[in-house]
C-alpha cells in the first residue's frame, strides 16, 4: 500500500522529533537526576556520620533512653524521616516505613564500636532520608519534556504539511501544463520545480518536432512509393 505525500512527512517528523529529540531530552534529564541524587546522597552520608558520632556515647555506655531521645532530635532535621537503632540485636529505636515511600527513601547504615579498633560492635544505626523532592522533580521534568516534544512535533508537522501542499501544487501545475491544460492562478513557487518544468517543456517540444519530422518522412516515402 502506497502512502501519501503528507503522511510521509508526518512519519519523518515523528521519527526525528519524538524519537531522537525525545531520547536526547530523556538522557539529559536522567543525567541531571543522577548528578543531583549523588550530590544529595554524599551530603546525607556526612550527616549520618555526624549523627552516629552524637549517638556513640550513650550507646557505648548503655544509656538507650538517652540514645532514643537523641535519635528523635536527629529525626527532626530536614529530610531525616526516621532513625533506626539496634544494640546487640535489641531494638532501641524502630522505624515503620510505608511501602509507597520506600522508593524515595535513602538509607545510610553505620556501626558503632566500643573501641577505636572496631573489634566489638556496640550498635547499628540506620538513618532514612526523604529524597522524594528529587523524584518529584524528575517526574515533572519528564512530563514537561513530553509535552514540549509533542508540541514541537505538531508545530514542525504543520510546517511540513504546509510545505508538502506547496510541493504537491507545484507538481500538479507541472503535470497539468505538460498535459496542455495550462492552469491559471497557480504559479510555481519553487525554483527547482520551475527549472524542471522548463526541462520537461524543452524535451516535449523536441519530441514533438521529432514526431513531426518522422511523420513527414513517412509521408514522403509513401508518396514516393505511390509515384513509382
PDB file of C-alpha atoms in Angstrom:
ATOM      1  CA  UNK A   1       0.000   0.000   0.000  1.00  0.00           C
ATOM      2  CA  UNK A   2       1.363   3.390  -1.007  1.00  0.00           C
ATOM      3  CA  UNK A   3       1.429   6.311   1.399  1.00  0.00           C
ATOM      4  CA  UNK A   4       0.516   9.890   0.584  1.00  0.00           C
ATOM      5  CA  UNK A   5       2.990  12.732   0.455  1.00  0.00           C
ATOM      6  CA  UNK A   6       1.723  14.358   3.659  1.00  0.00           C
ATOM      7  CA  UNK A   7       1.749  11.032   5.500  1.00  0.00           C
ATOM      8  CA  UNK A   8       5.383  10.536   4.551  1.00  0.00           C
ATOM      9  CA  UNK A   9       6.285  13.926   6.009  1.00  0.00           C
ATOM     10  CA  UNK A  10       4.327  13.098   9.163  1.00  0.00           C
ATOM     11  CA  UNK A  11       6.240   9.862   9.649  1.00  0.00           C
ATOM     12  CA  UNK A  12       9.548  11.669   9.190  1.00  0.00           C
ATOM     13  CA  UNK A  13       8.566  14.340  11.723  1.00  0.00           C
ATOM     14  CA  UNK A  14       7.595  11.916  14.455  1.00  0.00           C
ATOM     15  CA  UNK A  15      10.678   9.777  13.871  1.00  0.00           C
ATOM     16  CA  UNK A  16      13.014  12.758  14.099  1.00  0.00           C
ATOM     17  CA  UNK A  17      11.327  14.848  16.791  1.00  0.00           C
ATOM     18  CA  UNK A  18       9.674  12.269  19.028  1.00  0.00           C
ATOM     19  CA  UNK A  19      12.331   9.565  18.929  1.00  0.00           C
ATOM     20  CA  UNK A  20      15.628  11.413  18.527  1.00  0.00           C
ATOM     21  CA  UNK A  21      14.746  14.671  20.280  1.00  0.00           C
ATOM     22  CA  UNK A  22      12.799  12.839  22.978  1.00  0.00           C
ATOM     23  CA  UNK A  23      15.656  10.407  23.518  1.00  0.00           C
ATOM     24  CA  UNK A  24      18.208  13.213  23.800  1.00  0.00           C
ATOM     25  CA  UNK A  25      15.996  15.103  26.252  1.00  0.00           C
ATOM     26  CA  UNK A  26      15.396  11.968  28.304  1.00  0.00           C
ATOM     27  CA  UNK A  27      19.117  11.220  28.548  1.00  0.00           C
ATOM     28  CA  UNK A  28      19.845  14.769  29.706  1.00  0.00           C
ATOM     29  CA  UNK A  29      17.062  14.639  32.306  1.00  0.00           C
ATOM     30  CA  UNK A  30      18.352  11.312  33.613  1.00  0.00           C
ATOM     31  CA  UNK A  31      21.907  12.649  33.858  1.00  0.00           C
ATOM     32  CA  UNK A  32      20.732  15.691  35.811  1.00  0.00           C
ATOM     33  CA  UNK A  33      18.736  13.413  38.105  1.00  0.00           C
ATOM     34  CA  UNK A  34      21.721  11.140  38.761  1.00  0.00           C
ATOM     35  CA  UNK A  35      24.005  14.095  39.482  1.00  0.00           C
ATOM     36  CA  UNK A  36      21.511  15.641  41.899  1.00  0.00           C
ATOM     37  CA  UNK A  37      20.936  12.288  43.585  1.00  0.00           C
ATOM     38  CA  UNK A  38      24.647  11.572  44.019  1.00  0.00           C
ATOM     39  CA  UNK A  39      25.281  15.052  45.434  1.00  0.00           C
ATOM     40  CA  UNK A  40      22.355  14.677  47.836  1.00  0.00           C
ATOM     41  CA  UNK A  41      23.442  11.228  48.992  1.00  0.00           C
ATOM     42  CA  UNK A  42      27.008  12.415  49.587  1.00  0.00           C
ATOM     43  CA  UNK A  43      25.766  15.189  51.861  1.00  0.00           C
ATOM     44  CA  UNK A  44      23.412  12.776  53.622  1.00  0.00           C
ATOM     45  CA  UNK A  45      26.289  10.362  54.257  1.00  0.00           C
ATOM     46  CA  UNK A  46      28.132  13.192  56.045  1.00  0.00           C
ATOM     47  CA  UNK A  47      25.011  13.956  58.117  1.00  0.00           C
ATOM     48  CA  UNK A  48      24.799  10.276  59.023  1.00  0.00           C
ATOM     49  CA  UNK A  49      28.415  10.227  60.221  1.00  0.00           C
ATOM     50  CA  UNK A  50      27.782  13.240  62.439  1.00  0.00           C
ATOM     51  CA  UNK A  51      24.583  11.682  63.794  1.00  0.00           C
ATOM     52  CA  UNK A  52      26.358   8.439  64.645  1.00  0.00           C
ATOM     53  CA  UNK A  53      29.051  10.375  66.489  1.00  0.00           C
ATOM     54  CA  UNK A  54      26.400  12.072  68.631  1.00  0.00           C
ATOM     55  CA  UNK A  55      24.832   8.688  69.396  1.00  0.00           C
ATOM     56  CA  UNK A  56      28.045   6.845  70.148  1.00  0.00           C
ATOM     57  CA  UNK A  57      28.477   7.919  73.773  1.00  0.00           C
ATOM     58  CA  UNK A  58      25.042   6.833  75.078  1.00  0.00           C
ATOM     59  CA  UNK A  59      25.135   3.617  73.037  1.00  0.00           C
ATOM     60  CA  UNK A  60      28.563   2.640  74.355  1.00  0.00           C
ATOM     61  CA  UNK A  61      27.508   3.484  77.890  1.00  0.00           C
ATOM     62  CA  UNK A  62      24.273   1.507  77.501  1.00  0.00           C
ATOM     63  CA  UNK A  63      22.060   4.528  78.031  1.00  0.00           C
ATOM     64  CA  UNK A  64      19.468   3.542  75.468  1.00  0.00           C
ATOM     65  CA  UNK A  65      16.881   6.066  76.640  1.00  0.00           C
ATOM     66  CA  UNK A  66      19.337   8.891  76.017  1.00  0.00           C
ATOM     67  CA  UNK A  67      20.178   7.394  72.630  1.00  0.00           C
ATOM     68  CA  UNK A  68      16.489   7.227  71.739  1.00  0.00           C
ATOM     69  CA  UNK A  69      15.982  10.865  72.745  1.00  0.00           C
ATOM     70  CA  UNK A  70      18.926  11.947  70.616  1.00  0.00           C
ATOM     71  CA  UNK A  71      17.556   9.883  67.748  1.00  0.00           C
ATOM     72  CA  UNK A  72      14.285  11.814  67.985  1.00  0.00           C
ATOM     73  CA  UNK A  73      16.142  15.126  67.865  1.00  0.00           C
ATOM     74  CA  UNK A  74      18.060  13.940  64.811  1.00  0.00           C
ATOM     75  CA  UNK A  75      14.798  12.891  63.199  1.00  0.00           C
ATOM     76  CA  UNK A  76      13.567  16.466  63.413  1.00  0.00           C
ATOM     77  CA  UNK A  77      16.253  17.550  60.960  1.00  0.00           C
ATOM     78  CA  UNK A  78      15.370  18.277  57.345  1.00  0.00           C
ATOM     79  CA  UNK A  79      14.881  15.160  55.179  1.00  0.00           C
ATOM     80  CA  UNK A  80      15.589  12.750  58.062  1.00  0.00           C
ATOM     81  CA  UNK A  81      12.463  10.597  58.164  1.00  0.00           C
ATOM     82  CA  UNK A  82      13.458   8.067  60.765  1.00  0.00           C
ATOM     83  CA  UNK A  83      16.403   6.838  62.842  1.00  0.00           C
ATOM     84  CA  UNK A  84      16.650   3.108  63.494  1.00  0.00           C
ATOM     85  CA  UNK A  85      18.965   1.791  66.222  1.00  0.00           C
ATOM     86  CA  UNK A  86      19.661  -1.773  67.285  1.00  0.00           C
ATOM     87  CA  UNK A  87      22.135  -2.648  70.050  1.00  0.00           C
ATOM     88  CA  UNK A  88      23.175  -6.294  70.305  1.00  0.00           C
ATOM     89  CA  UNK A  89      20.049  -7.344  68.410  1.00  0.00           C
ATOM     90  CA  UNK A  90      17.896  -5.307  70.803  1.00  0.00           C
ATOM     91  CA  UNK A  91      15.771  -2.650  69.054  1.00  0.00           C
ATOM     92  CA  UNK A  92      16.453   0.713  70.669  1.00  0.00           C
ATOM     93  CA  UNK A  93      14.599   2.771  68.059  1.00  0.00           C
ATOM     94  CA  UNK A  94      12.478   1.300  65.274  1.00  0.00           C
ATOM     95  CA  UNK A  95      11.082   2.679  62.002  1.00  0.00           C
ATOM     96  CA  UNK A  96       7.757   1.831  60.442  1.00  0.00           C
ATOM     97  CA  UNK A  97       8.001   2.919  56.822  1.00  0.00           C
ATOM     98  CA  UNK A  98       5.127   2.930  54.356  1.00  0.00           C
ATOM     99  CA  UNK A  99       5.650   0.770  51.290  1.00  0.00           C
ATOM    100  CA  UNK A 100       4.821   3.597  48.875  1.00  0.00           C
ATOM    101  CA  UNK A 101       7.562   5.826  50.325  1.00  0.00           C
ATOM    102  CA  UNK A 102      10.432   3.330  50.236  1.00  0.00           C
ATOM    103  CA  UNK A 103      11.402   4.181  46.654  1.00  0.00           C
ATOM    104  CA  UNK A 104      12.202   7.798  47.541  1.00  0.00           C
ATOM    105  CA  UNK A 105      13.992   6.929  50.813  1.00  0.00           C
ATOM    106  CA  UNK A 106      17.760   6.675  51.082  1.00  0.00           C
ATOM    107  CA  UNK A 107      19.117   4.569  53.934  1.00  0.00           C
ATOM    108  CA  UNK A 108      22.580   5.140  55.396  1.00  0.00           C
ATOM    109  CA  UNK A 109      23.762   2.493  57.857  1.00  0.00           C
ATOM    110  CA  UNK A 110      26.719   2.916  60.221  1.00  0.00           C
ATOM    111  CA  UNK A 111      28.064   0.816  63.052  1.00  0.00           C
ATOM    112  CA  UNK A 112      29.099   1.972  66.500  1.00  0.00           C
ATOM    113  CA  UNK A 113      32.024   0.183  68.157  1.00  0.00           C
ATOM    114  CA  UNK A 114      33.165   0.130  71.751  1.00  0.00           C
ATOM    115  CA  UNK A 115      36.790   0.828  70.886  1.00  0.00           C
ATOM    116  CA  UNK A 116      38.622   2.645  68.130  1.00  0.00           C
ATOM    117  CA  UNK A 117      39.993  -0.651  66.793  1.00  0.00           C
ATOM    118  CA  UNK A 118      36.426  -1.605  65.839  1.00  0.00           C
ATOM    119  CA  UNK A 119      36.655  -5.121  67.207  1.00  0.00           C
ATOM    120  CA  UNK A 120      33.397  -5.262  69.158  1.00  0.00           C
ATOM    121  CA  UNK A 121      30.210  -3.735  67.814  1.00  0.00           C
ATOM    122  CA  UNK A 122      28.024  -1.764  70.199  1.00  0.00           C
ATOM    123  CA  UNK A 123      25.108  -0.890  67.919  1.00  0.00           C
ATOM    124  CA  UNK A 124      23.943  -0.371  64.371  1.00  0.00           C
ATOM    125  CA  UNK A 125      22.411   2.959  63.367  1.00  0.00           C
ATOM    126  CA  UNK A 126      20.412   3.491  60.164  1.00  0.00           C
ATOM    127  CA  UNK A 127      19.189   6.895  59.037  1.00  0.00           C
ATOM    128  CA  UNK A 128      16.423   7.140  56.445  1.00  0.00           C
ATOM    129  CA  UNK A 129      16.422  10.319  54.339  1.00  0.00           C
ATOM    130  CA  UNK A 130      13.490  11.566  52.309  1.00  0.00           C
ATOM    131  CA  UNK A 131      14.532  12.289  48.710  1.00  0.00           C
ATOM    132  CA  UNK A 132      11.018  12.483  47.309  1.00  0.00           C
ATOM    133  CA  UNK A 133      11.626  16.037  46.085  1.00  0.00           C
ATOM    134  CA  UNK A 134      14.261  14.751  43.656  1.00  0.00           C
ATOM    135  CA  UNK A 135      11.898  12.106  42.271  1.00  0.00           C
ATOM    136  CA  UNK A 136       9.044  14.625  42.050  1.00  0.00           C
ATOM    137  CA  UNK A 137      11.321  16.997  40.143  1.00  0.00           C
ATOM    138  CA  UNK A 138      12.251  14.121  37.812  1.00  0.00           C
ATOM    139  CA  UNK A 139       8.588  13.333  37.107  1.00  0.00           C
ATOM    140  CA  UNK A 140       7.815  16.996  36.446  1.00  0.00           C
ATOM    141  CA  UNK A 141      10.731  17.290  34.015  1.00  0.00           C
ATOM    142  CA  UNK A 142       9.626  14.137  32.188  1.00  0.00           C
ATOM    143  CA  UNK A 143       6.065  15.441  31.832  1.00  0.00           C
ATOM    144  CA  UNK A 144       7.286  18.848  30.681  1.00  0.00           C
ATOM    145  CA  UNK A 145       9.658  17.246  28.160  1.00  0.00           C
ATOM    146  CA  UNK A 146       6.875  15.017  26.801  1.00  0.00           C
ATOM    147  CA  UNK A 147       4.539  17.994  26.366  1.00  0.00           C
ATOM    148  CA  UNK A 148       7.281  20.167  24.838  1.00  0.00           C
ATOM    149  CA  UNK A 149       8.401  17.491  22.371  1.00  0.00           C
ATOM    150  CA  UNK A 150       4.801  16.763  21.376  1.00  0.00           C
ATOM    151  CA  UNK A 151       4.123  20.475  20.803  1.00  0.00           C
ATOM    152  CA  UNK A 152       7.344  20.793  18.810  1.00  0.00           C
ATOM    153  CA  UNK A 153       6.430  17.735  16.746  1.00  0.00           C
ATOM    154  CA  UNK A 154       2.980  19.149  15.964  1.00  0.00           C
ATOM    155  CA  UNK A 155       4.474  22.548  15.074  1.00  0.00           C
ATOM    156  CA  UNK A 156       7.062  21.026  12.737  1.00  0.00           C
ATOM    157  CA  UNK A 157       4.408  18.707  11.327  1.00  0.00           C
ATOM    158  CA  UNK A 158       2.212  21.708  10.499  1.00  0.00           C
ATOM    159  CA  UNK A 159       5.098  23.422   8.724  1.00  0.00           C
ATOM    160  CA  UNK A 160       5.957  20.289   6.749  1.00  0.00           C
ATOM    161  CA  UNK A 161       2.329  19.710   5.802  1.00  0.00           C
ATOM    162  CA  UNK A 162       2.183  23.275   4.511  1.00  0.00           C
ATOM    163  CA  UNK A 163       5.410  22.669   2.592  1.00  0.00           C
ATOM    164  CA  UNK A 164       4.044  19.406   1.203  1.00  0.00           C
ATOM    165  CA  UNK A 165       0.952  21.232  -0.087  1.00  0.00           C
ATOM    166  CA  UNK A 166       3.192  23.699  -1.932  1.00  0.00           C
ATOM    167  CA  UNK A 167       5.241  20.868  -3.408  1.00  0.00           C
ATOM    168  CA  UNK A 168       2.135  18.941  -4.464  1.00  0.00           C
ATOM    169  CA  UNK A 169       0.609  22.069  -6.005  1.00  0.00           C
ATOM    170  CA  UNK A 170       3.779  22.782  -7.979  1.00  0.00           C
ATOM    171  CA  UNK A 171       3.902  19.177  -9.189  1.00  0.00           C
ATOM    172  CA  UNK A 172       0.227  19.292 -10.212  1.00  0.00           C
ATOM    173  CA  UNK A 173       0.878  22.569 -12.038  1.00  0.00           C
ATOM    174  CA  UNK A 174       3.747  20.982 -13.967  1.00  0.00           C
ATOM    175  CA  UNK A 175       1.658  17.919 -14.835  1.00  0.00           C
ATOM    176  CA  UNK A 176      -1.331  19.984 -15.971  1.00  0.00           C
ATOM    177  CA  UNK A 177       0.844  22.287 -18.074  1.00  0.00           C
ATOM    178  CA  UNK A 178       2.514  19.269 -19.677  1.00  0.00           C
ATOM    179  CA  UNK A 179      -0.960  17.924 -20.481  1.00  0.00           C
ATOM    180  CA  UNK A 180      -1.800  21.224 -22.150  1.00  0.00           C
ATOM    181  CA  UNK A 181      -4.317  22.381 -19.555  1.00  0.00           C
ATOM    182  CA  UNK A 182      -2.250  25.454 -18.506  1.00  0.00           C
ATOM    183  CA  UNK A 183      -3.951  26.187 -15.161  1.00  0.00           C
ATOM    184  CA  UNK A 184      -4.440  29.824 -14.289  1.00  0.00           C
ATOM    185  CA  UNK A 185      -3.542  31.393 -10.960  1.00  0.00           C
ATOM    186  CA  UNK A 186      -1.192  28.574  -9.920  1.00  0.00           C
ATOM    187  CA  UNK A 187       2.375  29.820 -10.331  1.00  0.00           C
ATOM    188  CA  UNK A 188       5.288  27.588  -9.457  1.00  0.00           C
ATOM    189  CA  UNK A 189       6.893  28.722  -6.210  1.00  0.00           C
ATOM    190  CA  UNK A 190       9.959  26.503  -6.022  1.00  0.00           C
ATOM    191  CA  UNK A 191      12.867  27.414  -8.303  1.00  0.00           C
ATOM    192  CA  UNK A 192      13.882  23.785  -8.751  1.00  0.00           C
ATOM    193  CA  UNK A 193      10.407  22.871  -9.991  1.00  0.00           C
ATOM    194  CA  UNK A 194      10.415  25.875 -12.330  1.00  0.00           C
ATOM    195  CA  UNK A 195      13.657  24.590 -13.836  1.00  0.00           C
ATOM    196  CA  UNK A 196      12.137  21.107 -14.024  1.00  0.00           C
ATOM    197  CA  UNK A 197       9.143  22.487 -15.896  1.00  0.00           C
ATOM    198  CA  UNK A 198      11.434  24.195 -18.441  1.00  0.00           C
ATOM    199  CA  UNK A 199      13.424  20.996 -18.990  1.00  0.00           C
ATOM    200  CA  UNK A 200      10.255  18.920 -19.404  1.00  0.00           C
ATOM    201  CA  UNK A 201       8.822  21.511 -21.811  1.00  0.00           C
ATOM    202  CA  UNK A 202      12.043  21.512 -23.807  1.00  0.00           C
ATOM    203  CA  UNK A 203      12.082  17.728 -24.077  1.00  0.00           C
ATOM    204  CA  UNK A 204       8.392  17.664 -25.019  1.00  0.00           C
ATOM    205  CA  UNK A 205       8.946  20.263 -27.770  1.00  0.00           C
ATOM    206  CA  UNK A 206      11.918  18.277 -29.058  1.00  0.00           C
ATOM    207  CA  UNK A 207       9.861  15.087 -29.014  1.00  0.00           C
ATOM    208  CA  UNK A 208       7.038  16.864 -30.879  1.00  0.00           C
ATOM    209  CA  UNK A 209       9.474  18.126 -33.546  1.00  0.00           C
ATOM    210  CA  UNK A 210      10.947  14.648 -33.912  1.00  0.00           C
ATOM    211  CA  UNK A 211       7.487  13.178 -34.224  1.00  0.00           C
ATOM    212  CA  UNK A 212       6.555  15.698 -36.912  1.00  0.00           C
ATOM    213  CA  UNK A 213       9.827  15.025 -38.754  1.00  0.00           C
ATOM    214  CA  UNK A 214       9.240  11.290 -38.674  1.00  0.00           C
ATOM    215  CA  UNK A 215       5.672  11.768 -39.852  1.00  0.00           C
ATOM    216  CA  UNK A 216       6.831  13.979 -42.746  1.00  0.00           C
ATOM    217  CA  UNK A 217       9.484  11.449 -43.731  1.00  0.00           C
ATOM    218  CA  UNK A 218       6.948   8.625 -43.634  1.00  0.00           C
ATOM    219  CA  UNK A 219       4.528  10.614 -45.752  1.00  0.00           C
ATOM    220  CA  UNK A 220       7.271  11.386 -48.284  1.00  0.00           C
ATOM    221  CA  UNK A 221       8.169   7.699 -48.553  1.00  0.00           C
ATOM    222  CA  UNK A 222       4.552   6.753 -49.126  1.00  0.00           C
ATOM    223  CA  UNK A 223       4.181   9.398 -51.867  1.00  0.00           C
ATOM    224  CA  UNK A 224       7.365   8.207 -53.482  1.00  0.00           C
ATOM    225  CA  UNK A 225       6.163   4.608 -53.420  1.00  0.00           C
ATOM    226  CA  UNK A 226       2.844   5.599 -54.918  1.00  0.00           C
ATOM    227  CA  UNK A 227       4.517   7.537 -57.760  1.00  0.00           C
ATOM    228  CA  UNK A 228       6.840   4.721 -58.550  1.00  0.00           C
TER     229      UNK A 228
END
